[in-house]
Short mmCIF file of the C-alpha atoms (twelve columns), coordinates in Angstrom:
data_MODEL
# 
_entry.id   MODEL 
# 
loop_
_atom_site.group_PDB 
_atom_site.id 
_atom_site.type_symbol 
_atom_site.label_atom_id 
_atom_site.label_alt_id 
_atom_site.label_comp_id 
_atom_site.label_asym_id 
_atom_site.label_seq_id 
_atom_site.Cartn_x 
_atom_site.Cartn_y 
_atom_site.Cartn_z 
_atom_site.pdbx_PDB_model_num 
ATOM 1   C CA . ARG A 1   -43.886 210.406 75.336  1 
ATOM 2   C CA . ALA A 2   -41.258 207.812 74.685  1 
ATOM 3   C CA . VAL A 3   -37.616 208.668 75.217  1 
ATOM 4   C CA . PRO A 4   -35.342 206.195 73.440  1 
ATOM 5   C CA . MET A 5   -32.349 205.252 75.545  1 
ATOM 6   C CA . THR A 6   -29.426 203.168 74.359  1 
ATOM 7   C CA . THR A 7   -26.640 204.158 76.718  1 
ATOM 8   C CA . CYS A 8   -26.077 204.927 80.376  1 
ATOM 9   C CA . SER A 9   -25.486 208.552 79.350  1 
ATOM 10  C CA . ASP A 10  -29.067 208.609 78.022  1 
ATOM 11  C CA . VAL A 11  -30.339 207.527 81.442  1 
ATOM 12  C CA . LYS A 12  -28.256 210.281 83.086  1 
ATOM 13  C CA . ASP A 13  -29.626 212.831 80.593  1 
ATOM 14  C CA . LEU A 14  -33.157 211.686 81.412  1 
ATOM 15  C CA . TYR A 15  -32.463 212.214 85.115  1 
ATOM 16  C CA . ARG A 16  -31.210 215.765 84.454  1 
ATOM 17  C CA . GLN A 17  -34.331 216.515 82.397  1 
ATOM 18  C CA . LEU A 18  -36.680 215.061 85.016  1 
ATOM 19  C CA . LYS A 19  -35.238 217.423 87.636  1 
ATOM 20  C CA . THR A 20  -36.584 220.451 85.725  1 
ATOM 21  C CA . ASN A 21  -39.816 222.207 86.641  1 
ATOM 22  C CA . LYS A 22  -41.011 221.809 83.057  1 
ATOM 23  C CA . ALA A 23  -40.749 218.016 83.283  1 
ATOM 24  C CA . LYS A 24  -42.418 217.984 86.697  1 
ATOM 25  C CA . GLU A 25  -45.364 219.908 85.217  1 
ATOM 26  C CA . MET A 26  -45.625 217.506 82.257  1 
ATOM 27  C CA . TYR A 27  -45.209 214.099 83.910  1 
ATOM 28  C CA . ASP A 28  -46.589 212.280 86.906  1 
ATOM 29  C CA . THR A 29  -45.271 208.809 86.117  1 
ATOM 30  C CA . ILE A 30  -42.100 207.487 84.499  1 
ATOM 31  C CA . ILE A 31  -42.101 204.015 82.969  1 
ATOM 32  C CA . PHE A 32  -38.911 202.072 82.311  1 
ATOM 33  C CA . ASP A 33  -39.585 199.524 79.572  1 
ATOM 34  C CA . THR A 34  -37.540 197.543 80.280  1 
ATOM 35  C CA . VAL A 35  -35.650 198.131 83.489  1 
ATOM 36  C CA . SER A 36  -33.322 195.267 82.520  1 
ATOM 37  C CA . ASN A 37  -32.228 197.309 79.483  1 
ATOM 38  C CA . ALA A 38  -31.449 200.259 81.755  1 
ATOM 39  C CA . TYR A 39  -29.384 197.958 83.967  1 
ATOM 40  C CA . GLN A 40  -27.542 196.540 80.949  1 
ATOM 41  C CA . MET A 41  -26.704 200.080 79.793  1 
ATOM 42  C CA . CYS A 42  -25.149 200.867 83.182  1 
ATOM 43  C CA . TYR A 43  -23.355 197.520 83.171  1 
ATOM 44  C CA . ASN A 44  -21.862 198.136 79.716  1 
ATOM 45  C CA . TYR A 45  -20.902 201.692 80.638  1 
ATOM 46  C CA . VAL A 46  -18.906 200.521 83.657  1 
ATOM 47  C CA . LEU A 47  -17.178 197.769 81.672  1 
ATOM 48  C CA . GLY A 48  -16.152 200.392 79.121  1 
ATOM 49  C CA . GLN A 49  -14.893 202.729 81.849  1 
ATOM 50  C CA . PHE A 50  -12.638 200.009 83.244  1 
ATOM 51  C CA . GLY A 51  -11.761 198.492 79.861  1 
ATOM 52  C CA . VAL A 52  -12.814 194.982 80.902  1 
ATOM 53  C CA . ASP A 53  -15.308 192.407 79.661  1 
ATOM 54  C CA . ASP A 54  -16.368 191.268 83.129  1 
ATOM 55  C CA . PRO A 55  -16.863 193.355 86.298  1 
ATOM 56  C CA . GLY A 56  -15.202 190.606 88.310  1 
ATOM 57  C CA . LYS A 57  -11.920 191.494 86.595  1 
ATOM 58  C CA . VAL A 58  -11.839 194.844 88.382  1 
ATOM 59  C CA . PRO A 59  -9.973  194.371 91.696  1 
ATOM 60  C CA . PHE A 60  -11.601 194.582 95.108  1 
ATOM 61  C CA . GLY A 61  -15.184 194.439 93.802  1 
ATOM 62  C CA . LYS A 62  -14.901 197.924 92.333  1 
ATOM 63  C CA . GLY A 63  -16.539 196.846 89.059  1 
ATOM 64  C CA . TRP A 64  -19.690 195.545 90.713  1 
ATOM 65  C CA . ARG A 65  -19.775 198.528 93.077  1 
ATOM 66  C CA . ALA A 66  -19.533 200.942 90.137  1 
ATOM 67  C CA . ILE A 67  -22.413 199.155 88.375  1 
ATOM 68  C CA . ARG A 68  -24.583 199.465 91.502  1 
ATOM 69  C CA . GLU A 69  -23.708 203.150 91.746  1 
ATOM 70  C CA . GLU A 70  -24.552 203.818 88.080  1 
ATOM 71  C CA . PHE A 71  -27.813 201.859 88.225  1 
ATOM 72  C CA . GLY A 72  -28.538 203.609 91.515  1 
ATOM 73  C CA . ILE A 73  -29.580 206.603 89.418  1 
ATOM 74  C CA . LEU A 74  -33.046 205.042 89.675  1 
ATOM 75  C CA . LYS A 75  -32.963 205.901 93.379  1 
ATOM 76  C CA . ASN A 76  -32.236 209.518 92.457  1 
ATOM 77  C CA . ILE A 77  -35.144 209.531 90.010  1 
ATOM 78  C CA . SER A 78  -37.424 208.071 92.697  1 
ATOM 79  C CA . LYS A 79  -36.612 211.011 94.962  1 
ATOM 80  C CA . LEU A 80  -37.982 213.477 92.402  1 
ATOM 81  C CA . GLY A 81  -41.580 212.620 93.282  1 
ATOM 82  C CA . TYR A 82  -42.669 210.779 90.151  1 
ATOM 83  C CA . GLY A 83  -44.573 207.544 90.197  1 
ATOM 84  C CA . LEU A 84  -42.282 204.859 88.814  1 
ATOM 85  C CA . VAL A 85  -43.193 201.765 86.854  1 
ATOM 86  C CA . PHE A 86  -40.518 199.235 86.005  1 
ATOM 87  C CA . ILE A 87  -41.291 196.664 83.350  1 
ATOM 88  C CA . ALA A 88  -39.184 193.519 83.245  1 
ATOM 89  C CA . HIS A 89  -39.528 190.212 81.504  1 
ATOM 90  C CA . SER A 90  -39.745 186.954 83.354  1 
ATOM 91  C CA . LYS A 91  -37.632 183.859 83.149  1 
ATOM 92  C CA . GLU A 92  -38.360 180.359 84.316  1 
ATOM 93  C CA . SER A 93  -35.987 178.078 86.133  1 
ATOM 94  C CA . GLU A 94  -36.332 174.535 87.369  1 
ATOM 95  C CA . ILE A 95  -35.761 173.838 91.048  1 
ATOM 96  C CA . THR A 96  -35.258 170.196 91.998  1 
ATOM 97  C CA . ASN A 97  -36.039 169.057 95.532  1 
ATOM 98  C CA . GLU A 98  -32.968 167.065 96.586  1 
ATOM 99  C CA . LYS A 99  -34.956 164.725 98.834  1 
ATOM 100 C CA . THR A 100 -37.923 163.959 96.574  1 
ATOM 101 C CA . GLY A 101 -36.486 164.690 93.143  1 
ATOM 102 C CA . GLN A 102 -39.623 166.710 92.384  1 
ATOM 103 C CA . VAL A 103 -39.061 169.541 89.885  1 
ATOM 104 C CA . THR A 104 -40.767 172.894 90.439  1 
ATOM 105 C CA . ILE A 105 -40.814 175.763 87.964  1 
ATOM 106 C CA . LYS A 106 -39.992 179.141 89.515  1 
ATOM 107 C CA . VAL A 107 -40.754 182.361 87.667  1 
ATOM 108 C CA . LYS A 108 -38.558 185.364 88.401  1 
ATOM 109 C CA . SER A 109 -37.625 188.644 86.830  1 
ATOM 110 C CA . ASP A 110 -34.918 188.583 84.179  1 
ATOM 111 C CA . LEU A 111 -33.019 191.200 86.189  1 
ATOM 112 C CA . ASP A 112 -29.599 190.475 87.633  1 
ATOM 113 C CA . LYS A 113 -29.766 190.017 91.412  1 
ATOM 114 C CA . SER A 114 -27.835 193.274 91.973  1 
ATOM 115 C CA . ALA A 115 -30.447 195.133 89.931  1 
ATOM 116 C CA . ILE A 116 -33.315 193.373 91.704  1 
ATOM 117 C CA . ALA A 117 -31.947 194.536 95.060  1 
ATOM 118 C CA . ILE A 118 -32.071 198.177 93.914  1 
ATOM 119 C CA . VAL A 119 -35.472 197.905 92.235  1 
ATOM 120 C CA . ASN A 120 -37.014 196.085 95.231  1 
ATOM 121 C CA . GLU A 121 -36.045 198.991 97.485  1 
ATOM 122 C CA . LEU A 122 -38.041 201.323 95.242  1 
ATOM 123 C CA . VAL A 123 -41.234 199.400 94.549  1 
ATOM 124 C CA . ASP A 124 -44.340 198.727 96.576  1 
ATOM 125 C CA . PHE A 125 -45.617 196.081 94.166  1 
ATOM 126 C CA . THR A 126 -44.099 193.502 91.877  1 
ATOM 127 C CA . LEU A 127 -46.915 192.203 89.729  1 
ATOM 128 C CA . TYR A 128 -46.803 189.226 87.416  1 
ATOM 129 C CA . VAL A 129 -48.905 189.895 84.331  1 
ATOM 130 C CA . ARG A 130 -50.193 187.186 82.033  1 
ATOM 131 C CA . LYS A 131 -52.850 186.589 79.406  1 
ATOM 132 C CA . GLU A 132 -55.414 183.893 80.163  1 
ATOM 133 C CA . VAL A 133 -58.269 182.220 78.321  1 
ATOM 134 C CA . VAL A 134 -61.467 183.226 80.142  1 
ATOM 135 C CA . ASP A 135 -64.234 181.308 78.349  1 
ATOM 136 C CA . ASP A 136 -65.033 178.362 76.089  1 
ATOM 137 C CA . GLU A 137 -64.735 180.519 72.934  1 
ATOM 138 C CA . GLY A 138 -61.048 181.138 73.643  1 
ATOM 139 C CA . ASN A 139 -61.414 184.810 74.585  1 
ATOM 140 C CA . GLU A 140 -58.463 186.113 76.520  1 
ATOM 141 C CA . GLN A 141 -57.936 188.760 79.156  1 
ATOM 142 C CA . VAL A 142 -54.828 189.995 80.900  1 
ATOM 143 C CA . PHE A 143 -54.547 189.645 84.671  1 
ATOM 144 C CA . ALA A 144 -52.056 191.023 87.168  1 
ATOM 145 C CA . TYR A 145 -51.062 188.863 90.126  1 
ATOM 146 C CA . SER A 146 -49.663 190.256 93.353  1 
ATOM 147 C CA . GLU A 147 -49.353 186.792 94.827  1 
ATOM 148 C CA . LEU A 148 -48.948 183.560 92.917  1 
ATOM 149 C CA . ALA A 149 -47.262 180.327 93.962  1 
ATOM 150 C CA . ASN A 150 -43.743 179.906 92.537  1 
ATOM 151 C CA . VAL A 151 -43.764 183.405 91.020  1 
ATOM 152 C CA . GLU A 152 -41.690 186.312 92.306  1 
ATOM 153 C CA . THR A 153 -44.206 188.977 93.395  1 
ATOM 154 C CA . LYS A 154 -44.444 191.618 96.072  1 
ATOM 155 C CA . ARG A 155 -47.267 193.613 97.589  1 
ATOM 156 C CA . ARG A 156 -46.748 196.137 100.328 1 
ATOM 157 C CA . LEU A 157 -50.459 196.278 101.087 1 
ATOM 158 C CA . LYS A 158 -51.654 192.815 102.064 1 
ATOM 159 C CA . THR A 159 -55.234 193.829 101.282 1 
ATOM 160 C CA . PHE A 160 -54.372 194.421 97.621  1 
ATOM 161 C CA . PRO A 161 -56.075 191.624 95.631  1 
ATOM 162 C CA . GLN A 162 -54.040 188.612 94.611  1 
ATOM 163 C CA . ARG A 163 -55.539 188.710 91.098  1 
ATOM 164 C CA . THR A 164 -56.848 191.740 89.213  1 
ATOM 165 C CA . LEU A 165 -57.983 192.313 85.653  1 
ATOM 166 C CA . PHE A 166 -55.081 194.304 84.243  1 
ATOM 167 C CA . THR A 167 -56.491 197.711 83.386  1 
ATOM 168 C CA . TYR A 168 -55.484 201.061 84.776  1 
ATOM 169 C CA . GLU A 169 -58.925 201.597 86.273  1 
ATOM 170 C CA . ASN A 170 -58.968 198.195 88.003  1 
ATOM 171 C CA . LEU A 171 -55.493 198.651 89.434  1 
ATOM 172 C CA . MET A 172 -56.340 202.129 90.759  1 
ATOM 173 C CA . GLU A 173 -59.617 200.882 92.301  1 
ATOM 174 C CA . ALA A 174 -57.794 197.948 93.919  1 
ATOM 175 C CA . LEU A 175 -55.081 200.241 95.245  1 
ATOM 176 C CA . ASP A 176 -57.594 202.750 96.632  1 
ATOM 177 C CA . ALA A 177 -59.564 199.972 98.321  1 
ATOM 178 C CA . ALA A 178 -56.409 198.448 99.817  1 
ATOM 179 C CA . ILE A 179 -55.270 201.810 101.166 1 
ATOM 180 C CA . LYS A 180 -58.693 202.432 102.750 1 
ATOM 181 C CA . GLU A 181 -58.596 199.015 104.441 1 
# 
């Protein structure tokens, strides 16, 4: 069941609802699509609270601290016992080696680094998902990567496969196998 959220207050309301026994009976997993939107809602909320257009304009780092505290509601949700899935988009950036001049493309989440710090505390895996052509007829399949050069990924279980066909069943089988190992 989708719950549309457009403000930080919506995220707080969701948290209050998820604390109820009724919600705990109905849901096992909560998906934030996208987690960057949730962060932006908290960011905008704090700017409005302080009446500024940039958190750096709030003295003594209080703006940035307030944003971390608001977005930290994800930590509270994680303590409720649900499985959490955070969906984020990726962005590419060019990194130039100063000695060789060689340019490398790095792929990272579109999340602000403050948001990434909070999300990384909560997740066991950061998977990079992409569609690939798998045969000469141009058929495509979607794969999830837990390790890929120049792409921001994370896997708590080193035995989890580096590349998996992206289906629920495949991910659960891979996770079960990695836990058993």
